[in-house]
Short mmCIF file of C-alpha atoms and ligand atoms in Angstrom, two decimals:
data_model
loop_
_atom_site.label_atom_id
_atom_site.label_comp_id
_atom_site.label_asym_id
_atom_site.label_seq_id
_atom_site.Cartn_x
_atom_site.Cartn_y
_atom_site.Cartn_z
CA MET Y 1 -8.03 -17.80 -3.86
CA ASN Y 2 -11.10 -17.16 -6.14
CA ASP Y 3 -12.11 -20.55 -7.84
CA GLN Y 4 -12.84 -18.77 -11.28
CA ILE Y 5 -8.91 -18.12 -11.40
CA PRO Y 6 -6.73 -20.18 -13.32
CA THR Y 7 -4.04 -21.18 -10.74
CA GLY Y 8 -0.54 -22.29 -10.55
CA SER Y 9 2.05 -22.64 -8.23
CA ILE Y 10 5.09 -21.08 -7.14
CA ASP Y 11 7.24 -22.06 -4.04
CA GLU Y 12 5.02 -24.92 -3.97
CA VAL Y 13 1.72 -22.46 -3.11
CA THR Y 14 -1.24 -22.12 -4.95
CA VAL Y 15 -1.30 -19.02 -6.69
CA ALA Y 16 -3.04 -16.89 -9.69
CA ALA Y 17 -1.74 -18.86 -12.73
CA GLU Y 18 -0.83 -15.08 -14.25
CA ALA Y 19 0.70 -14.28 -10.62
CA ALA Y 20 2.83 -17.85 -11.41
CA ARG Y 21 3.57 -15.93 -14.67
CA PHE Y 22 4.57 -12.93 -13.96
CA ILE Y 23 7.36 -14.48 -11.57
CA GLU Y 24 9.27 -17.41 -14.08
CA ARG Y 25 9.19 -15.51 -17.02
CA GLY Y 26 12.48 -14.62 -15.92
CA VAL Y 27 13.95 -11.49 -13.96
CA VAL Y 28 10.87 -9.23 -12.16
CA PRO Y 29 11.77 -6.03 -14.30
CA HIS Y 30 12.01 -2.45 -14.14
CA VAL Y 31 9.40 0.13 -16.03
CA ILE Y 32 10.70 3.04 -17.75
CA GLY Y 33 9.17 4.98 -20.73
CA GLY Y 34 7.03 2.17 -20.84
CA LYS Y 35 8.51 -0.51 -21.71
CA GLU Y 36 9.75 -3.27 -19.08
CA VAL Y 37 13.97 -3.01 -19.23
CA ASP Y 38 16.64 -5.24 -17.58
CA SER Y 39 19.03 -3.62 -15.59
CA LEU Y 40 21.49 -2.15 -17.86
CA ASP Y 41 24.30 -3.82 -16.46
CA GLY Y 42 22.21 -7.36 -16.25
CA ARG Y 43 22.28 -6.90 -12.54
CA THR Y 44 19.62 -8.74 -10.64
CA ARG Y 45 18.80 -10.39 -7.32
CA GLU Y 46 17.36 -13.35 -6.05
CA MET Y 47 13.72 -12.65 -4.33
CA VAL Y 48 13.00 -14.89 -1.17
CA ASN Y 49 9.93 -15.76 0.01
CA PRO Y 50 9.40 -14.95 4.14
CA SER Y 51 7.07 -17.84 4.93
CA THR Y 52 10.22 -20.82 3.52
CA GLY Y 53 13.41 -18.93 3.38
CA ARG Y 54 14.09 -19.92 0.21
CA ALA Y 55 14.43 -18.23 -3.26
CA PHE Y 56 11.52 -18.29 -5.65
CA GLY Y 57 13.03 -15.47 -8.80
CA SER Y 58 14.65 -12.76 -9.25
CA VAL Y 59 14.35 -9.33 -10.44
CA ALA Y 60 16.56 -6.93 -12.00
CA ARG Y 61 18.58 -4.61 -9.47
CA GLY Y 62 18.94 -1.14 -10.65
CA GLY Y 63 22.20 1.54 -10.24
CA ALA Y 64 22.48 4.91 -11.02
CA ASP Y 65 22.28 4.12 -14.48
CA ASP Y 66 19.07 2.46 -14.69
CA LEU Y 67 17.34 5.49 -12.28
CA ASP Y 68 19.21 7.39 -14.29
CA ALA Y 69 17.18 6.21 -17.96
CA ALA Y 70 14.01 6.73 -15.52
CA VAL Y 71 13.77 10.24 -15.11
CA SER Y 72 14.95 11.32 -18.39
CA ALA Y 73 11.81 9.12 -19.02
CA ALA Y 74 10.01 10.57 -16.76
CA ARG Y 75 11.09 14.31 -18.10
CA ALA Y 76 10.53 13.37 -21.29
CA ALA Y 77 6.87 13.36 -20.71
CA TYR Y 78 6.24 15.93 -18.33
CA GLU Y 79 8.02 18.05 -20.63
CA ASP Y 80 6.12 17.50 -23.68
CA GLY Y 81 3.00 17.69 -20.97
CA ARG Y 82 1.55 14.38 -22.17
CA TRP Y 83 -0.05 13.24 -19.19
CA ARG Y 84 -0.50 17.35 -17.16
CA ARG Y 85 -1.40 18.81 -20.39
CA LEU Y 86 -4.71 16.01 -20.48
CA THR Y 87 -8.24 17.47 -20.13
CA PRO Y 88 -8.18 17.15 -16.54
CA ARG Y 89 -11.52 14.56 -17.16
CA ALA Y 90 -9.40 12.48 -19.25
CA GLN Y 91 -6.62 11.85 -16.36
CA GLU Y 92 -9.54 11.95 -13.71
CA ALA Y 93 -10.67 8.48 -16.43
CA ILE Y 94 -7.71 7.35 -16.93
CA LEU Y 95 -7.40 7.52 -13.05
CA ILE Y 96 -10.57 5.74 -12.50
CA ARG Y 97 -9.60 2.80 -14.91
CA LEU Y 98 -6.73 2.63 -12.95
CA ALA Y 99 -8.48 1.43 -9.54
CA GLY Y 100 -10.73 -0.98 -11.69
CA LEU Y 101 -7.56 -2.42 -13.09
CA LEU Y 102 -6.31 -2.77 -9.28
CA GLU Y 103 -9.84 -3.98 -7.92
CA GLU Y 104 -10.11 -6.70 -10.85
CA HIS Y 105 -6.78 -8.15 -10.24
CA ALA Y 106 -6.91 -8.31 -6.76
CA GLU Y 107 -6.57 -11.72 -6.24
CA ILE Y 108 -2.61 -10.95 -8.67
CA ILE Y 109 -1.61 -8.42 -6.55
CA GLY Y 110 -2.77 -10.18 -2.97
CA ASP Y 111 -0.37 -13.58 -4.37
CA LEU Y 112 2.23 -11.32 -5.14
CA ASP Y 113 2.39 -8.85 -1.90
CA ALA Y 114 1.82 -12.41 -0.27
CA LEU Y 115 5.42 -13.78 -1.41
CA ASP Y 116 7.87 -11.39 -1.19
CA ALA Y 117 6.60 -9.79 2.03
CA GLY Y 118 5.31 -12.33 3.20
CA ILE Y 119 1.62 -10.65 3.96
CA LEU Y 120 -1.40 -12.79 4.79
CA ARG Y 121 -2.18 -13.88 1.78
CA ARG Y 122 -5.74 -12.25 2.94
CA TYR Y 123 -5.00 -9.00 3.57
CA ALA Y 124 -2.94 -8.80 0.72
CA GLY Y 125 -6.11 -8.24 -1.64
CA PHE Y 126 -6.92 -5.56 1.12
CA ILE Y 127 -3.97 -2.76 0.14
CA ALA Y 128 -4.86 -3.88 -3.82
CA ASN Y 129 -7.74 -2.11 -2.81
CA TYR Y 130 -6.50 0.87 -0.69
CA SER Y 131 -4.45 1.89 -4.10
CA ALA Y 132 -7.38 1.56 -5.71
CA ASN Y 133 -9.26 4.18 -2.91
CA ALA Y 134 -6.62 5.92 -3.10
CA LEU Y 135 -6.72 6.05 -6.86
CA ARG Y 136 -10.68 6.89 -7.00
CA TYR Y 137 -10.11 9.28 -4.78
CA PHE Y 138 -7.56 11.60 -5.95
CA ALA Y 139 -9.10 10.99 -9.49
CA GLY Y 140 -11.64 13.31 -8.37
CA TRP Y 141 -9.16 16.46 -8.21
CA PRO Y 142 -7.58 17.18 -11.23
CA THR Y 143 -11.02 18.58 -12.21
CA LYS Y 144 -11.13 20.82 -8.71
CA LEU Y 145 -6.87 21.84 -8.82
CA ALA Y 146 -8.41 25.44 -9.21
CA GLY Y 147 -5.77 28.65 -8.22
CA SER Y 148 -7.41 31.74 -6.58
CA LEU Y 149 -7.05 35.53 -8.07
CA PRO Y 150 -6.19 37.34 -4.96
CA PRO Y 151 -8.08 41.31 -4.69
CA VAL Y 152 -5.09 43.14 -4.67
CA GLY Y 153 -6.57 46.48 -6.57
CA PRO Y 154 -7.85 47.76 -9.84
CA ASP Y 155 -3.57 48.12 -11.20
CA TYR Y 156 -3.05 44.47 -11.39
CA VAL Y 157 -4.63 41.03 -12.13
CA VAL Y 158 -2.96 38.33 -9.62
CA GLN Y 159 -2.99 34.43 -10.77
CA GLU Y 160 -1.60 32.11 -8.53
CA ARG Y 161 -1.88 28.98 -9.70
CA ILE Y 162 -0.98 25.30 -8.69
CA GLU Y 163 1.18 23.44 -10.78
CA PRO Y 164 2.73 20.22 -10.65
CA VAL Y 165 6.00 20.02 -9.03
CA GLY Y 166 7.83 18.27 -12.35
CA VAL Y 167 8.62 14.98 -11.78
CA MET Y 168 8.37 13.16 -8.15
CA GLY Y 169 10.41 10.74 -6.89
CA VAL Y 170 8.70 7.99 -4.41
CA ILE Y 171 10.57 5.68 -2.20
CA LYS Y 172 8.56 2.90 -0.24
CA PRO Y 173 9.55 0.51 2.55
CA TRP Y 174 8.37 -2.94 2.32
CA ASN Y 175 5.59 -3.66 4.55
CA GLY Y 176 2.64 -2.50 2.20
CA PRO Y 177 4.27 -2.95 -1.14
CA GLY Y 178 1.03 -3.38 -2.85
CA ALA Y 179 0.02 0.31 -0.86
CA ILE Y 180 1.80 2.32 -3.48
CA PHE Y 181 -0.80 4.47 -4.36
CA ALA Y 182 -1.03 6.49 -1.68
CA GLN Y 183 1.36 8.43 -2.85
CA VAL Y 184 1.83 7.91 -6.84
CA ALA Y 185 -2.58 8.37 -6.84
CA PRO Y 186 -1.68 12.56 -5.69
CA ALA Y 187 0.71 12.18 -7.54
CA LEU Y 188 -0.40 11.89 -11.06
CA ALA Y 189 -3.29 13.71 -9.94
CA ALA Y 190 -1.41 17.23 -9.39
CA GLY Y 191 -0.53 16.56 -13.64
CA ASN Y 192 2.98 14.87 -12.82
CA SER Y 193 5.74 12.13 -13.63
CA VAL Y 194 6.61 9.30 -11.24
CA VAL Y 195 9.99 7.59 -10.52
CA LEU Y 196 9.07 4.31 -7.98
CA LYS Y 197 12.45 2.98 -6.61
CA PRO Y 198 10.20 -0.20 -4.08
CA ALA Y 199 11.77 -2.04 -0.96
CA GLU Y 200 14.07 -4.01 -2.84
CA HIS Y 201 13.01 -7.17 -1.32
CA THR Y 202 9.31 -6.26 -2.03
CA PRO Y 203 9.67 -5.41 -6.25
CA LEU Y 204 6.47 -7.35 -7.26
CA SER Y 205 3.21 -5.93 -6.71
CA ALA Y 206 4.63 -2.09 -8.09
CA THR Y 207 6.05 -2.95 -11.61
CA TYR Y 208 2.92 -5.35 -12.13
CA MET Y 209 0.85 -2.24 -11.15
CA ALA Y 210 2.89 -0.10 -13.26
CA ARG Y 211 2.04 -2.54 -16.29
CA LEU Y 212 -1.64 -1.84 -14.47
CA ALA Y 213 -1.05 1.64 -15.34
CA LEU Y 214 0.04 1.37 -19.15
CA GLU Y 215 -3.10 -0.88 -20.12
CA ALA Y 216 -5.40 2.10 -18.13
CA GLY Y 217 -4.01 4.76 -20.22
CA VAL Y 218 -1.10 6.61 -18.13
CA PRO Y 219 1.30 7.77 -21.01
CA GLU Y 220 4.16 6.29 -21.50
CA GLY Y 221 7.16 6.83 -19.11
CA VAL Y 222 4.46 8.73 -16.79
CA PHE Y 223 5.89 5.84 -14.08
CA ASN Y 224 8.67 4.37 -13.70
CA VAL Y 225 9.49 1.41 -11.98
CA VAL Y 226 13.65 1.21 -10.87
CA HIS Y 227 14.48 -1.95 -8.77
CA GLY Y 228 16.87 -1.48 -6.18
CA ASP Y 229 18.72 -0.65 -2.98
CA GLY Y 230 19.43 2.45 -0.68
CA GLU Y 231 22.18 2.88 -3.98
CA VAL Y 232 18.91 4.00 -6.19
CA GLY Y 233 16.84 5.43 -3.28
CA ALA Y 234 20.56 7.99 -2.64
CA ALA Y 235 20.92 8.27 -6.62
CA MET Y 236 17.12 9.58 -6.78
CA VAL Y 237 17.84 12.37 -3.98
CA ALA Y 238 20.72 13.67 -5.43
CA HIS Y 239 19.29 13.60 -9.40
CA PRO Y 240 18.90 16.73 -10.28
CA GLY Y 241 15.89 15.80 -12.57
CA ILE Y 242 13.71 14.79 -9.47
CA ASN Y 243 12.06 17.29 -8.12
CA ARG Y 244 10.89 16.27 -4.79
CA ILE Y 245 11.04 13.23 -3.03
CA SER Y 246 8.32 11.37 -0.70
CA PHE Y 247 10.07 9.23 1.68
CA THR Y 248 7.89 6.51 3.69
CA GLY Y 249 10.83 4.45 5.68
CA SER Y 250 12.72 4.00 8.67
CA VAL Y 251 14.01 7.28 10.79
CA ARG Y 252 17.67 6.84 10.23
CA THR Y 253 17.51 6.60 6.50
CA GLY Y 254 15.05 9.68 6.28
CA GLN Y 255 16.91 11.36 8.53
CA ALA Y 256 20.48 11.05 6.48
CA LEU Y 257 18.08 11.53 3.30
CA ALA Y 258 16.15 14.73 4.01
CA ALA Y 259 19.99 16.04 4.99
CA ALA Y 260 21.23 14.63 1.43
CA ALA Y 261 18.61 16.26 -0.53
CA ALA Y 262 19.08 19.99 1.09
CA GLN Y 263 22.39 19.20 -1.55
CA THR Y 264 19.98 19.64 -4.52
CA PHE Y 265 17.10 21.88 -2.57
CA LYS Y 266 15.08 19.05 -2.58
CA ARG Y 267 11.88 19.40 -0.62
CA VAL Y 268 10.58 16.30 0.84
CA ASN Y 269 7.74 14.79 2.92
CA LEU Y 270 8.69 11.85 4.97
CA GLU Y 271 6.66 9.23 7.00
CA LEU Y 272 8.89 8.08 9.38
CA GLY Y 273 8.57 4.98 12.07
CA GLY Y 274 6.41 5.62 15.22
CA LYS Y 275 6.22 4.66 18.51
CA SER Y 276 2.47 5.26 18.99
CA PRO Y 277 0.68 5.26 22.48
CA VAL Y 278 -2.53 3.47 23.27
CA LEU Y 279 -4.47 5.31 26.03
CA VAL Y 280 -7.26 2.93 27.73
CA PHE Y 281 -8.84 4.11 30.39
CA ALA Y 282 -10.69 3.17 33.62
CA ASP Y 283 -14.29 3.72 32.12
CA ALA Y 284 -13.30 1.90 28.75
CA ASP Y 285 -14.87 -0.79 27.40
CA LEU Y 286 -11.62 -3.20 28.33
CA GLU Y 287 -12.59 -6.20 25.60
CA ALA Y 288 -12.95 -3.57 22.69
CA ALA Y 289 -9.75 -1.71 24.47
CA ALA Y 290 -7.95 -4.73 24.66
CA ALA Y 291 -8.61 -6.32 21.42
CA ALA Y 292 -7.99 -3.05 19.31
CA ALA Y 293 -4.58 -2.73 21.27
CA ALA Y 294 -3.84 -5.89 21.04
CA GLY Y 295 -4.66 -6.27 17.18
CA SER Y 296 -3.09 -3.20 16.35
CA VAL Y 297 0.87 -4.69 17.25
CA TRP Y 298 -0.65 -8.41 15.50
CA ASN Y 299 -1.44 -6.70 12.12
CA ASN Y 300 1.82 -7.54 9.65
CA SER Y 301 3.43 -9.28 12.48
CA GLY Y 302 3.77 -5.50 14.20
CA GLN Y 303 5.17 -4.34 10.77
CA VAL Y 304 3.38 -1.56 10.59
CA CYS Y 305 4.15 2.04 11.45
CA THR Y 306 1.05 3.08 13.54
CA ALA Y 307 1.54 -0.17 15.83
CA GLY Y 308 0.34 0.60 19.23
CA THR Y 309 3.81 -0.42 20.47
CA ARG Y 310 2.85 1.06 24.14
CA THR Y 311 -0.78 0.29 25.94
CA LEU Y 312 -0.75 2.94 28.45
CA VAL Y 313 -3.87 1.54 30.71
CA HIS Y 314 -4.53 3.33 34.12
CA ALA Y 315 -3.89 1.76 36.93
CA ASP Y 316 -7.45 0.43 38.16
CA ILE Y 317 -7.89 -1.83 35.83
CA TYR Y 318 -4.57 -2.62 34.40
CA ASP Y 319 -4.66 -6.33 35.83
CA ASP Y 320 -8.32 -6.90 33.79
CA PHE Y 321 -6.81 -5.27 30.65
CA LEU Y 322 -4.25 -7.65 30.95
CA GLU Y 323 -6.08 -10.21 31.53
CA ALA Y 324 -8.07 -8.99 28.22
CA ALA Y 325 -5.22 -8.86 26.10
CA ILE Y 326 -3.79 -11.82 26.52
CA ALA Y 327 -7.94 -13.70 26.09
CA ALA Y 328 -7.56 -11.47 22.77
CA SER Y 329 -4.92 -13.38 20.98
CA THR Y 330 -4.14 -16.62 22.78
CA ASP Y 331 -6.33 -17.78 19.13
CA LEU Y 332 -3.33 -16.52 17.59
CA ARG Y 333 -1.41 -19.06 15.04
CA VAL Y 334 1.79 -17.98 13.05
CA GLY Y 335 2.49 -19.72 9.66
CA HIS Y 336 3.26 -19.23 6.25
CA ALA Y 337 1.07 -16.23 4.55
CA PHE Y 338 -1.20 -18.94 2.60
CA ASP Y 339 -2.02 -20.80 4.58
CA GLU Y 340 -5.97 -19.56 5.52
CA ALA Y 341 -5.83 -20.77 8.68
CA THR Y 342 -3.25 -18.69 9.28
CA THR Y 343 -3.41 -14.75 11.53
CA MET Y 344 0.07 -13.81 11.32
CA GLY Y 345 2.09 -14.57 9.14
CA PRO Y 346 6.40 -14.18 9.35
CA LEU Y 347 8.80 -10.70 9.31
CA ILE Y 348 10.35 -10.10 5.86
CA THR Y 349 14.22 -11.17 7.31
CA PRO Y 350 16.19 -13.59 9.01
CA ASP Y 351 18.22 -10.52 10.18
CA GLN Y 352 14.42 -8.64 11.09
CA ARG Y 353 13.33 -11.58 12.80
CA ALA Y 354 16.67 -11.77 15.29
CA LYS Y 355 16.43 -8.05 15.73
CA VAL Y 356 12.87 -8.63 17.43
CA GLU Y 357 14.07 -11.84 19.51
CA ARG Y 358 16.67 -9.86 20.34
CA TYR Y 359 14.29 -6.58 21.69
CA VAL Y 360 12.74 -9.23 23.77
CA GLU Y 361 15.89 -10.70 25.65
CA ILE Y 362 16.75 -6.59 25.88
CA GLY Y 363 12.88 -6.09 27.90
CA GLN Y 364 12.89 -9.06 30.19
CA GLN Y 365 17.13 -8.25 31.09
CA GLU Y 366 15.27 -4.16 31.43
CA GLY Y 367 13.11 -5.68 34.18
CA ALA Y 368 10.11 -6.02 31.96
CA SER Y 369 7.71 -9.04 33.12
CA VAL Y 370 6.47 -11.93 29.78
CA VAL Y 371 3.02 -12.48 30.83
CA TRP Y 372 2.23 -14.11 27.87
CA ARG Y 373 4.11 -15.42 24.90
CA GLY Y 374 3.01 -17.03 21.51
CA SER Y 375 3.83 -19.66 19.64
CA VAL Y 376 5.29 -20.39 16.45
CA GLY Y 377 3.32 -23.97 16.15
CA ASP Y 378 5.20 -26.26 13.54
CA ALA Y 379 5.74 -22.37 10.97
CA GLU Y 380 9.30 -23.56 10.07
CA GLY Y 381 11.30 -22.30 7.66
CA GLY Y 382 10.22 -18.92 7.21
CA ASN Y 383 10.93 -15.74 9.73
CA TYR Y 384 8.42 -16.88 12.47
CA VAL Y 385 8.70 -15.09 15.72
CA ALA Y 386 5.94 -15.36 18.32
CA PRO Y 387 4.02 -12.93 19.43
CA VAL Y 388 5.12 -11.73 23.03
CA ILE Y 389 2.77 -9.61 25.42
CA PHE Y 390 5.54 -7.10 28.04
CA ALA Y 391 3.90 -6.09 31.50
CA GLY Y 392 6.09 -3.46 34.06
CA VAL Y 393 6.79 -1.88 31.56
CA ARG Y 394 8.87 1.32 32.11
CA ASN Y 395 8.96 4.49 29.42
CA ASP Y 396 12.77 3.91 30.31
CA MET Y 397 13.43 1.38 28.46
CA THR Y 398 14.99 -0.35 25.70
CA ILE Y 399 11.56 -1.72 24.11
CA ALA Y 400 9.08 1.46 24.82
CA ARG Y 401 11.67 4.15 23.34
CA GLU Y 402 12.68 1.77 20.18
CA GLU Y 403 10.29 1.12 17.11
CA ILE Y 404 10.42 -2.97 17.12
CA PHE Y 405 8.92 -3.68 13.69
CA GLY Y 406 8.02 -6.73 15.10
CA PRO Y 407 4.86 -8.29 17.65
CA VAL Y 408 5.73 -7.15 20.96
CA MET Y 409 3.17 -5.90 23.07
CA SER Y 410 4.41 -3.57 26.02
CA VAL Y 411 1.72 -2.44 28.64
CA LEU Y 412 2.79 0.35 30.90
CA ARG Y 413 0.75 1.72 33.62
CA PHE Y 414 -0.43 5.22 34.81
CA THR Y 415 -2.18 6.71 38.10
CA ASP Y 416 -4.26 9.74 36.33
CA GLU Y 417 -5.22 11.88 32.97
CA ALA Y 418 -1.81 14.39 33.26
CA GLU Y 419 0.55 11.50 33.38
CA ALA Y 420 -0.78 9.27 30.64
CA TYR Y 421 0.02 12.39 28.91
CA ARG Y 422 2.99 12.53 30.17
CA LEU Y 423 3.66 9.31 28.92
CA ALA Y 424 2.61 9.14 25.45
CA ASN Y 425 4.12 11.75 24.63
CA GLU Y 426 7.59 10.64 26.18
CA THR Y 427 8.71 9.31 23.06
CA GLU Y 428 10.73 10.55 19.88
CA PHE Y 429 7.88 9.98 17.78
CA GLY Y 430 4.31 11.58 17.52
CA LEU Y 431 2.69 9.52 14.46
CA ALA Y 432 -0.52 7.97 15.76
CA ALA Y 433 -1.45 7.77 19.60
CA GLY Y 434 -4.75 5.33 20.48
CA VAL Y 435 -7.68 6.33 22.96
CA PHE Y 436 -10.21 4.46 24.93
CA THR Y 437 -13.03 6.19 27.41
CA ARG Y 438 -16.64 6.76 27.26
CA ASP Y 439 -15.93 9.57 28.46
CA ILE Y 440 -16.11 11.93 25.65
CA ALA Y 441 -14.88 15.43 27.01
CA ARG Y 442 -11.98 13.46 28.27
CA ALA Y 443 -11.20 12.06 24.83
CA ASN Y 444 -10.72 15.53 23.54
CA ARG Y 445 -8.34 16.89 25.76
CA ALA Y 446 -6.48 13.54 25.05
CA ALA Y 447 -6.50 14.50 21.11
CA ASP Y 448 -5.78 18.00 22.56
CA ALA Y 449 -2.86 17.18 24.07
CA LEU Y 450 -0.99 13.90 22.52
CA ASP Y 451 1.71 15.15 20.40
CA VAL Y 452 0.82 12.91 17.19
CA GLY Y 453 -0.48 13.06 13.65
CA THR Y 454 -3.60 11.07 14.50
CA VAL Y 455 -5.48 10.51 17.31
CA TRP Y 456 -8.45 7.47 17.32
CA THR Y 457 -10.98 7.45 19.35
CA ASN Y 458 -12.49 4.36 20.59
CA CYS Y 459 -11.16 2.49 17.60
CA TYR Y 460 -7.15 2.28 15.63
CA GLN Y 461 -6.05 2.16 12.77
CA VAL Y 462 -8.61 3.69 10.59
CA THR Y 463 -7.81 4.95 8.14
CA ASP Y 464 -9.63 6.33 4.68
CA ALA Y 465 -8.22 8.03 1.54
CA ALA Y 466 -10.09 10.96 2.45
CA VAL Y 467 -8.09 11.88 5.83
CA SER Y 468 -4.96 12.95 5.61
CA TYR Y 469 -2.13 10.70 7.64
CA GLY Y 470 0.73 12.15 8.79
CA GLY Y 471 3.33 12.18 11.57
CA ALA Y 472 5.25 14.73 13.95
CA LYS Y 473 8.49 14.79 15.76
CA ALA Y 474 10.62 12.04 14.29
CA SER Y 475 7.97 10.95 13.15
CA GLY Y 476 8.41 13.36 9.79
CA TYR Y 477 7.11 15.87 8.30
CA GLY Y 478 3.76 15.93 5.09
CA ARG Y 479 0.89 14.38 5.51
CA SER Y 480 -0.27 11.49 2.62
CA LEU Y 481 -3.73 11.44 1.76
CA GLY Y 482 -7.16 13.36 1.96
CA ALA Y 483 -6.82 16.81 0.50
CA PRO Y 484 -3.47 17.91 2.28
CA ALA Y 485 -1.37 15.51 0.70
CA LEU Y 486 -1.75 17.49 -2.62
CA ASP Y 487 0.20 20.70 -1.16
CA GLU Y 488 3.38 17.88 -1.54
CA TYR Y 489 2.60 17.33 -4.93
CA THR Y 490 2.03 20.98 -6.44
CA ARG Y 491 3.69 24.02 -6.56
CA ARG Y 492 2.24 27.35 -6.46
CA LYS Y 493 3.13 30.46 -9.32
CA SER Y 494 1.90 34.03 -8.96
CA VAL Y 495 1.55 35.29 -11.38
CA TRP Y 496 0.79 39.55 -11.79
CA SER Y 497 -0.22 41.60 -14.74
CA LYS Y 498 -0.58 45.15 -15.51
CA ASN Y 499 -3.64 46.42 -16.85
CA TYR Y 500 -3.14 49.42 -19.08
P1 ADP E 601 13.13 -0.72 6.37
O1 ADP E 601 14.37 -0.88 5.33
O2 ADP E 601 14.39 -0.57 7.54
O3 ADP E 601 12.23 -0.04 5.88
P2 ADP E 601 15.06 1.86 5.03
O4 ADP E 601 14.14 3.06 5.74
O5 ADP E 601 15.78 1.82 4.93
O6 ADP E 601 13.93 1.04 6.64
O7 ADP E 601 14.21 1.98 3.56
C1 ADP E 601 13.57 2.21 3.26
C2 ADP E 601 13.43 2.73 1.76
O8 ADP E 601 14.37 3.37 1.83
C3 ADP E 601 13.90 1.71 1.11
O9 ADP E 601 13.07 1.77 -0.50
C4 ADP E 601 14.88 1.54 0.72
O10 ADP E 601 15.82 1.22 -0.27
C5 ADP E 601 15.07 2.86 0.60
N1 ADP E 601 16.87 3.05 1.28
C6 ADP E 601 17.76 2.96 2.25
N2 ADP E 601 18.76 3.76 2.01
C7 ADP E 601 18.31 5.18 1.26
C8 ADP E 601 19.15 5.55 0.80
N3 ADP E 601 20.69 5.87 1.79
N4 ADP E 601 18.62 6.64 0.11
C9 ADP E 601 17.36 6.89 -0.39
N5 ADP E 601 16.29 5.33 0.27
C10 ADP E 601 17.02 4.88 0.52
#
């Protein structure tokens, strides 16, 4: 906590006074048409701190009516052009101002994400900056979204225009709540209005950021937030006033959502789960590879889509790798998200913890061996799980096939390059992969062979708003971030004019 900021207290931890006031004012509201409002039927939901298991406040629990009100506000804002008809320069200035406000309030946003998502307090500030970076990057696009004039001969002039799609529905999961601008920034940069539904467990930072958006000058009704569970998400998918959906979440929900969206002909983009392989060849920098592979699984307690949960290691270095991975993990300290000594926070809910523990049992039953298990120490009350490294894992085992979303690392063995690629691709997922080798030609072959949306060579989980990101196979389709993301938030129109 920055010493300059006045502090308050929520659930026995010190937070910025503004974060405390935000929660204590009563029910955390929706933001609809620029107004902070309760649910029409007054329903609320308790917010629970994953670090303590205690309820610490409540949030509006929306339903189809609240969603409908948000869509009306968003449509009205879109139709009258209060945002999309601003000059590109004015849009750019507002998005940049918003990025600055997020950076200025990163401490508060960090508090909010740590409280309801259990994200490490230190890491949570990073997420606010991630959103700010996305805004800064996409702020440059309104001035550059130029269409084209395809040459069709002397009789016609054709404008190929790039237009907003209208009202974008954005549905987000709980594992990085402050990262909403990865989707919302390109949607706004393209001139759309947005209705955002954060995950039901993690509502805080979305409402707070929507407030900052208004302060930055995003006109009322252009960015709306409706809280609620899958009922609101499903209503969004069915609503005729929503033009497209951007969804980040589980495979099962994504699949159902895409099927439902077909009923109203909505295009969707899906950022789903992963079971990402990290390939470690015999010539790799072993320590660096082990630290990156293990770190990717411990990051956010394993609740990250790109977690490198299948580490594929060449047989010649298998034992040394395990030793290095364990050495890179023994200092992990599981605990309260606000405790400065903590390096691994809680999981989101007791259900998620139980699910992860079940996978640890199944892994052992199916013959994998636990070569290292951390401890939860004296952490209690929250959804704490001790991290695990499994060795002797085979690709057909449940722990190698299913996304666990917890701190469980599985180490598999391969003997040659072809086998490494076969094992890496032998999964329903295709989100990302890591490759550790000093052989540039092999790195290039690997990048070619891997059936995934992102390959990291001699690094892992590096991101930049300028670089697109997305999955293959069951990990979804469509790209977020970078120039390709704009395609998800725009449509084309060809206009033919005859020359007399
Ligand atoms: P998880 O909670 O495991 O990440 P989900 O995919 O269920 O997985 O959740 C991601 C987001 O999708 C959340 O905001 C959730 O409320 C929302 N959601 C859940 N069910 C539906 C549905 N049927 N239609 C649309 N959105 C949904």
